[in-house]
């Protein structure tokens, strides 16, 4: 497991100041985006020797807010954790963090691939190493000292790691329609929590939504600062407006063939009985399931919900409980829609918000297997 040691005054390499300084301009460390360990992310705002005028201080604060908004909270947490991991490794090796040195970074990713990054640790996967490298590059760039990832000490080593250790992606199991219906049956009937969970499963599946997109929805436009979209209930279905990595997009969710599996009916019922008309759609249910809070649910609740209901419903009962638990998560809903919707592929691509059909095909677990038999087509 990765060591997530933040660079505090006690564990900072000898001779280093509290704020990393390099050959480039010093940076202001924002206190608005802490990691899980309390480390803060830098912003590319140079410190001035003299205090800024009040109106520029306000602009600097606003700039920090925009830097924070440039990436998701999950990305910021991962980048802060990866930077702390790299800093801790450098400290143990007696190496300086600044200025960035491709040879040092090349040795670090080698250590990650060969389980030498932390004492008694395990080798990181290729995807984890690539993420750590992205985090290191991003952090150096924010400190005004860019790292050249194309340098041979990094690029060649990374290519060798990919060729040696790359493995097929471990995809989450798709929740198919029959699975989803069985999962809905195990929810608590007649309770607010059961109603809420029902809506999250149906919206996540029918909309092909990510777990962060599900919990980021509000009742209407511009209602909360942390909202990432909103819903409109129309005669023929739901119109979901989402803010994603590449901008805004709209997702159409039509009404179901029956009220029992209709996401529109489920959402309308939840909003009415939970008495929600403004702010986050999905909130914590408290007071033994009788009260609805005001704060937005964490996106991890979606993954837990999918995992819990899939296990309770006996989905993939041919596997052991441990194997089943590892196969289901929030992405299972998106994969389920992509694998089961018998429509033109471009419609699925649009629903999932993918830039390419190739990405959409990665989500299609079973749909096209053996549909075209080239063996017979060739005359065998």
Coordinates of C-alpha atoms in Angstrom, one line a residue:
X1 CA 0.0 0.0 0.0
X2 CA 1.3 3.4 -0.8
X3 CA 2.9 5.3 2.0
X4 CA 1.0 8.7 2.3
X5 CA 3.4 10.6 4.5
X6 CA 2.8 14.3 4.3
X7 CA 5.8 16.6 4.3
X8 CA 5.6 18.1 7.8
X9 CA 8.3 20.0 9.7
X10 CA 9.3 16.7 11.3
X11 CA 9.7 14.6 8.2
X12 CA 10.9 17.2 5.7
X13 CA 14.4 16.6 4.3
X14 CA 17.1 18.5 6.3
X15 CA 17.7 22.0 5.1
X16 CA 14.4 22.3 3.3
X17 CA 12.1 25.2 4.1
X18 CA 8.4 24.9 4.8
X19 CA 7.5 25.9 1.3
X20 CA 9.4 24.1 -1.5
X21 CA 11.7 26.5 -3.3
X22 CA 13.4 25.9 -6.6
X23 CA 15.1 27.8 -9.3
X24 CA 11.7 29.1 -10.4
X25 CA 9.4 31.6 -8.7
X26 CA 8.3 30.6 -5.2
X27 CA 4.7 29.7 -4.8
X28 CA 1.8 30.4 -2.5
X29 CA 0.5 27.2 -0.9
X30 CA -3.3 27.2 -0.8
X31 CA -5.1 26.1 2.3
X32 CA -8.3 25.6 0.4
X33 CA -7.4 22.2 -1.0
X34 CA -5.9 19.9 1.6
X35 CA -5.2 16.2 1.0
X36 CA -6.4 13.5 3.3
X37 CA -3.1 13.8 5.2
X38 CA -3.4 17.6 5.5
X39 CA -0.9 18.5 2.8
X40 CA -1.9 21.5 0.7
X41 CA -1.7 21.8 -3.0
X42 CA 0.3 24.7 -4.5
X43 CA -1.1 27.4 -6.8
X44 CA 1.0 29.1 -9.5
X45 CA 0.8 32.5 -7.8
X46 CA 4.2 34.1 -7.1
X47 CA 4.8 35.4 -3.6
X48 CA 5.7 39.1 -3.4
X49 CA 8.3 40.5 -1.1
X50 CA 5.9 43.2 -0.1
X51 CA 2.2 42.7 0.9
X52 CA -0.2 43.0 -2.0
X53 CA -2.8 45.8 -2.0
X54 CA -6.1 44.7 -0.6
X55 CA -7.8 44.5 -4.0
X56 CA -5.1 42.2 -5.3
X57 CA -5.3 40.0 -2.3
X58 CA -8.9 39.4 -3.1
X59 CA -7.9 38.6 -6.7
X60 CA -5.2 36.2 -5.4
X61 CA -7.8 34.5 -3.2
X62 CA -10.2 34.2 -6.2
X63 CA -7.4 32.8 -8.3
X64 CA -6.8 30.1 -5.7
X65 CA -10.5 29.2 -5.9
X66 CA -10.2 28.8 -9.7
X67 CA -7.1 26.6 -9.4
X68 CA -9.0 24.4 -7.0
X69 CA -12.0 24.3 -9.4
X70 CA -9.8 23.2 -12.2
X71 CA -9.8 19.6 -11.0
X72 CA -12.0 17.3 -9.0
X73 CA -11.7 16.8 -5.3
X74 CA -10.7 13.1 -5.9
X75 CA -7.9 14.2 -8.3
X76 CA -6.6 16.7 -5.8
X77 CA -6.6 14.2 -3.1
X78 CA -4.8 11.6 -5.3
X79 CA -2.2 14.2 -6.5
X80 CA -1.5 15.4 -3.0
X81 CA -1.1 11.8 -1.8
X82 CA 1.2 10.9 -4.7
X83 CA 3.4 14.0 -4.1
X84 CA 3.7 13.1 -0.4
X85 CA 4.7 9.5 -1.4
X86 CA 7.4 10.8 -3.7
X87 CA 8.6 13.4 -1.2
X88 CA 8.8 10.6 1.5
X89 CA 10.8 8.4 -0.9
X90 CA 13.3 11.2 -1.7
X91 CA 13.7 11.9 2.0
X92 CA 14.6 8.3 2.8
X93 CA 17.1 8.2 -0.1
X94 CA 18.7 11.5 1.0
X95 CA 17.7 13.2 -2.3
X96 CA 16.5 16.7 -2.8
X97 CA 13.0 17.4 -4.2
X98 CA 14.0 20.6 -5.9
X99 CA 14.9 21.3 -8.6
X100 CA 13.3 18.4 -10.5
X101 CA 15.7 15.9 -11.7
X102 CA 14.7 13.3 -14.4
X103 CA 17.2 10.8 -13.1
X104 CA 15.7 10.9 -9.6
X105 CA 12.1 10.6 -11.0
X106 CA 13.3 7.7 -13.2
X107 CA 14.7 5.9 -10.1
X108 CA 11.5 6.6 -8.2
X109 CA 9.2 5.0 -10.8
X110 CA 11.7 2.1 -11.0
X111 CA 11.3 1.6 -7.2
X112 CA 7.5 1.8 -7.5
X113 CA 7.6 -1.0 -10.1
X114 CA 9.9 -3.2 -8.2
X115 CA 8.3 -2.8 -4.7
X116 CA 11.2 -0.7 -3.4
X117 CA 9.4 2.5 -3.0
X118 CA 8.5 1.8 0.7
X119 CA 10.0 -0.8 3.0
X120 CA 8.2 -4.1 2.8
X121 CA 5.8 -2.7 0.2
X122 CA 4.3 -4.2 -2.9
X123 CA 5.0 -3.3 -6.5
X124 CA 2.6 -0.7 -7.9
X125 CA 0.6 -1.4 -11.0
X126 CA 1.4 0.4 -14.3
X127 CA -1.7 2.6 -14.0
X128 CA -0.7 3.7 -10.4
X129 CA 2.8 4.5 -11.6
X130 CA 1.5 6.6 -14.5
X131 CA -0.8 8.5 -12.1
X132 CA 2.1 9.1 -9.6
X133 CA 4.1 10.5 -12.5
X134 CA 1.3 12.7 -13.6
X135 CA 1.0 14.0 -10.0
X136 CA 4.7 14.7 -9.8
X137 CA 4.7 16.5 -13.1
X138 CA 1.7 18.6 -12.1
X139 CA 3.2 19.6 -8.7
X140 CA 6.5 20.6 -10.2
X141 CA 4.7 22.7 -12.9
X142 CA 2.7 24.5 -10.2
X143 CA 5.9 25.3 -8.4
X144 CA 7.3 27.0 -11.5
X145 CA 9.9 24.2 -12.1
X146 CA 8.5 22.0 -14.9
X147 CA 9.6 18.4 -15.2
X148 CA 10.5 17.1 -18.7
X149 CA 8.6 13.7 -18.9
X150 CA 10.1 13.1 -22.3
X151 CA 13.6 13.0 -20.9
X152 CA 15.1 9.6 -21.6
X153 CA 15.6 8.8 -17.9
X154 CA 11.9 8.9 -17.5
X155 CA 10.3 8.0 -20.9
X156 CA 12.6 5.0 -21.6
X157 CA 12.2 3.6 -18.1
X158 CA 8.4 4.0 -18.2
X159 CA 8.3 2.3 -21.6
X160 CA 10.2 -0.6 -20.1
X161 CA 7.9 -0.8 -17.1
X162 CA 4.9 -0.9 -19.4
X163 CA 6.4 -3.7 -21.6
X164 CA 7.4 -5.7 -18.5
X165 CA 4.5 -5.2 -16.1
X166 CA 1.5 -4.1 -18.2
X167 CA -1.6 -6.3 -17.7
X168 CA -5.1 -6.2 -19.1
X169 CA -7.4 -3.7 -17.3
X170 CA -9.4 -5.2 -14.4
X171 CA -12.9 -3.9 -15.3
X172 CA -15.8 -3.9 -13.0
X173 CA -18.6 -6.3 -13.7
X174 CA -21.6 -4.9 -15.6
X175 CA -24.9 -4.7 -13.8
X176 CA -27.4 -5.9 -16.5
X177 CA -31.1 -5.2 -16.4
X178 CA -32.1 -8.4 -14.8
X179 CA -29.4 -7.8 -12.2
X180 CA -30.6 -4.3 -11.5
X181 CA -34.2 -5.5 -11.0
X182 CA -33.0 -8.1 -8.5
X183 CA -31.0 -5.4 -6.7
X184 CA -34.0 -3.2 -6.4
X185 CA -35.9 -6.0 -4.8
X186 CA -33.5 -6.2 -1.8
X187 CA -33.9 -2.5 -0.9
X188 CA -35.9 -1.6 2.2
X189 CA -39.5 -1.1 1.1
X190 CA -41.5 1.8 2.3
X191 CA -38.5 3.7 3.8
X192 CA -36.9 6.9 2.8
X193 CA -33.5 5.3 2.6
X194 CA -34.9 2.6 0.3
X195 CA -36.5 5.2 -1.9
X196 CA -33.3 7.2 -2.2
X197 CA -31.2 4.2 -3.0
X198 CA -33.7 3.1 -5.6
X199 CA -33.4 6.4 -7.4
X200 CA -29.6 6.4 -7.4
X201 CA -29.5 2.9 -8.9
X202 CA -32.0 3.7 -11.6
X203 CA -30.6 7.1 -12.5
X204 CA -27.0 5.7 -12.5
X205 CA -28.0 2.9 -14.8
X206 CA -30.4 4.7 -17.2
X207 CA -28.2 7.8 -17.4
X208 CA -24.9 5.9 -17.6
X209 CA -23.7 8.3 -14.9
X210 CA -20.5 8.3 -12.9
X211 CA -20.9 8.1 -9.1
X212 CA -19.7 11.7 -8.7
X213 CA -22.3 12.8 -11.3
X214 CA -25.1 11.0 -9.4
X215 CA -24.4 12.6 -6.0
X216 CA -23.5 16.0 -7.6
X217 CA -27.1 16.6 -8.9
X218 CA -29.2 19.4 -7.6
X219 CA -33.0 20.0 -7.9
X220 CA -32.4 23.0 -10.2
X221 CA -29.8 25.2 -11.8
X222 CA -27.4 27.3 -9.7
X223 CA -28.7 26.1 -6.3
X224 CA -25.4 25.1 -4.6
X225 CA -21.7 25.9 -5.0
X226 CA -20.6 22.3 -5.1
X227 CA -23.3 21.1 -7.4
X228 CA -22.2 19.5 -10.7
X229 CA -25.6 19.5 -12.5
X230 CA -29.3 19.5 -12.1
X231 CA -32.5 17.7 -13.3
X232 CA -35.6 18.8 -15.1
X233 CA -38.7 16.5 -15.0
X234 CA -40.5 16.6 -18.3
X235 CA -43.5 14.8 -19.8
X236 CA -41.3 12.2 -21.6
X237 CA -38.6 11.8 -19.0
X238 CA -35.7 13.5 -17.3
X239 CA -33.2 16.0 -18.7
X240 CA -30.0 15.9 -16.7
X241 CA -27.5 18.7 -17.2
X242 CA -24.0 17.7 -16.1
X243 CA -20.7 19.6 -15.8
X244 CA -17.9 17.2 -16.8
X245 CA -14.2 17.4 -17.6
X246 CA -14.7 18.9 -21.0
X247 CA -17.7 21.1 -20.3
X248 CA -21.4 20.8 -20.0
X249 CA -23.5 18.0 -21.5
X250 CA -27.1 17.0 -21.4
X251 CA -28.3 13.4 -20.7
X252 CA -31.8 12.3 -21.6
X253 CA -33.4 9.7 -19.4
X254 CA -36.7 8.4 -20.7
X255 CA -39.5 6.9 -18.7
X256 CA -39.5 3.2 -18.0
X257 CA -41.9 0.5 -19.3
X258 CA -43.4 0.2 -15.8
X259 CA -43.6 2.3 -12.7
X260 CA -41.5 -0.3 -10.8
X261 CA -38.4 0.4 -12.9
X262 CA -39.1 3.9 -14.1
X263 CA -36.4 6.4 -12.9
X264 CA -38.7 9.3 -13.4
X265 CA -41.4 7.8 -11.1
X266 CA -38.8 6.8 -8.5
X267 CA -37.3 10.4 -8.5
X268 CA -40.7 12.1 -8.2
X269 CA -41.6 9.8 -5.3
X270 CA -38.3 10.4 -3.5
X271 CA -38.6 14.2 -3.9
X272 CA -42.1 14.3 -2.7
X273 CA -41.8 12.0 0.4
X274 CA -38.4 13.4 1.4
X275 CA -39.7 16.9 1.0
X276 CA -36.8 18.1 -1.2
X277 CA -37.4 21.0 -3.5
X278 CA -34.0 22.8 -3.4
X279 CA -30.4 21.8 -3.2
X280 CA -28.8 18.4 -3.4
X281 CA -31.0 15.5 -4.7
X282 CA -29.3 12.8 -2.6
X283 CA -28.7 13.3 1.1
X284 CA -28.0 11.2 4.1
X285 CA -31.1 9.7 5.8
X286 CA -30.9 9.9 9.6
X287 CA -33.1 9.3 12.6
X288 CA -33.6 5.6 12.0
X289 CA -34.6 6.3 8.4
X290 CA -37.2 9.0 9.2
X291 CA -35.3 12.2 8.7
X292 CA -33.4 13.6 5.6
X293 CA -30.4 15.8 6.2
X294 CA -29.2 18.8 4.2
X295 CA -25.7 17.8 3.2
X296 CA -24.9 16.1 -0.1
X297 CA -24.0 12.4 -0.1
X298 CA -20.4 11.4 -0.7
X299 CA -19.8 9.6 -4.0
X300 CA -18.4 6.6 -2.2
X301 CA -21.9 5.8 -1.0
X302 CA -22.8 5.0 -4.6
X303 CA -20.1 2.4 -4.9
X304 CA -21.1 0.9 -1.5
X305 CA -24.7 0.8 -2.6
X306 CA -24.0 -1.1 -5.8
X307 CA -21.7 -3.5 -4.0
X308 CA -24.1 -4.2 -1.2
X309 CA -27.2 -4.7 -3.3
X310 CA -25.4 -6.8 -5.9
X311 CA -24.1 -9.2 -3.1
X312 CA -27.5 -9.3 -1.4
X313 CA -29.3 -10.0 -4.7
X314 CA -26.9 -12.9 -5.5
X315 CA -25.5 -11.3 -8.7
X316 CA -22.8 -13.6 -10.1
X317 CA -23.5 -16.3 -7.6
X318 CA -21.0 -18.5 -9.4
X319 CA -18.2 -16.6 -7.8
X320 CA -17.0 -16.6 -4.2
X321 CA -18.2 -13.7 -2.0
X322 CA -14.7 -12.1 -2.0
X323 CA -14.6 -12.2 -5.8
X324 CA -18.1 -10.8 -6.1
X325 CA -17.3 -8.0 -3.7
X326 CA -14.3 -7.0 -5.8
X327 CA -16.2 -7.0 -9.1
X328 CA -18.9 -4.5 -8.3
X329 CA -18.7 -0.7 -7.9
X330 CA -20.2 2.5 -9.2
X331 CA -18.9 1.9 -12.7
X332 CA -20.9 -1.3 -12.9
X333 CA -24.0 0.8 -13.7
X334 CA -22.4 2.6 -16.6
X335 CA -21.0 -0.6 -18.0
X336 CA -24.5 -2.2 -17.6
X337 CA -26.1 0.4 -19.8
X338 CA -23.4 0.2 -22.4
X339 CA -23.6 -3.6 -22.4
X340 CA -27.3 -4.0 -22.6
X341 CA -28.8 -1.1 -24.6
X342 CA -29.6 -2.5 -28.0
X343 CA -29.3 0.7 -30.0
X344 CA -26.9 2.3 -32.3
X345 CA -23.5 2.7 -30.6
X346 CA -23.3 6.4 -31.2
X347 CA -26.4 6.9 -28.9
X348 CA -24.6 5.0 -26.1
X349 CA -21.5 7.0 -26.7
X350 CA -23.4 10.3 -26.4
X351 CA -25.2 9.1 -23.2
X352 CA -22.0 8.2 -21.5
X353 CA -20.2 11.4 -22.6
X354 CA -17.4 9.6 -24.4
X355 CA -15.2 11.4 -26.9
X356 CA -14.7 8.3 -29.0
X357 CA -16.5 5.1 -29.8
X358 CA -13.4 3.1 -28.8
X359 CA -13.9 4.3 -25.2
X360 CA -17.5 3.3 -25.3
X361 CA -16.6 -0.2 -26.5
X362 CA -14.4 -0.6 -23.3
X363 CA -17.7 -0.5 -21.3
X364 CA -19.4 -3.1 -23.4
X365 CA -18.7 -6.3 -21.5
X366 CA -20.8 -8.9 -23.4
X367 CA -22.8 -7.1 -26.0
X368 CA -20.8 -7.9 -29.2
X369 CA -19.1 -11.2 -28.3
X370 CA -19.4 -13.7 -31.1
X371 CA -22.1 -11.6 -32.8
X372 CA -20.0 -11.8 -36.0
X373 CA -18.5 -15.2 -36.6
X374 CA -15.5 -14.7 -38.9
X375 CA -14.6 -18.4 -38.7
X376 CA -17.9 -19.4 -40.4
X377 CA -17.8 -16.4 -42.7
X378 CA -14.4 -17.5 -43.9
X379 CA -15.8 -20.9 -44.9
X380 CA -14.7 -23.1 -42.0

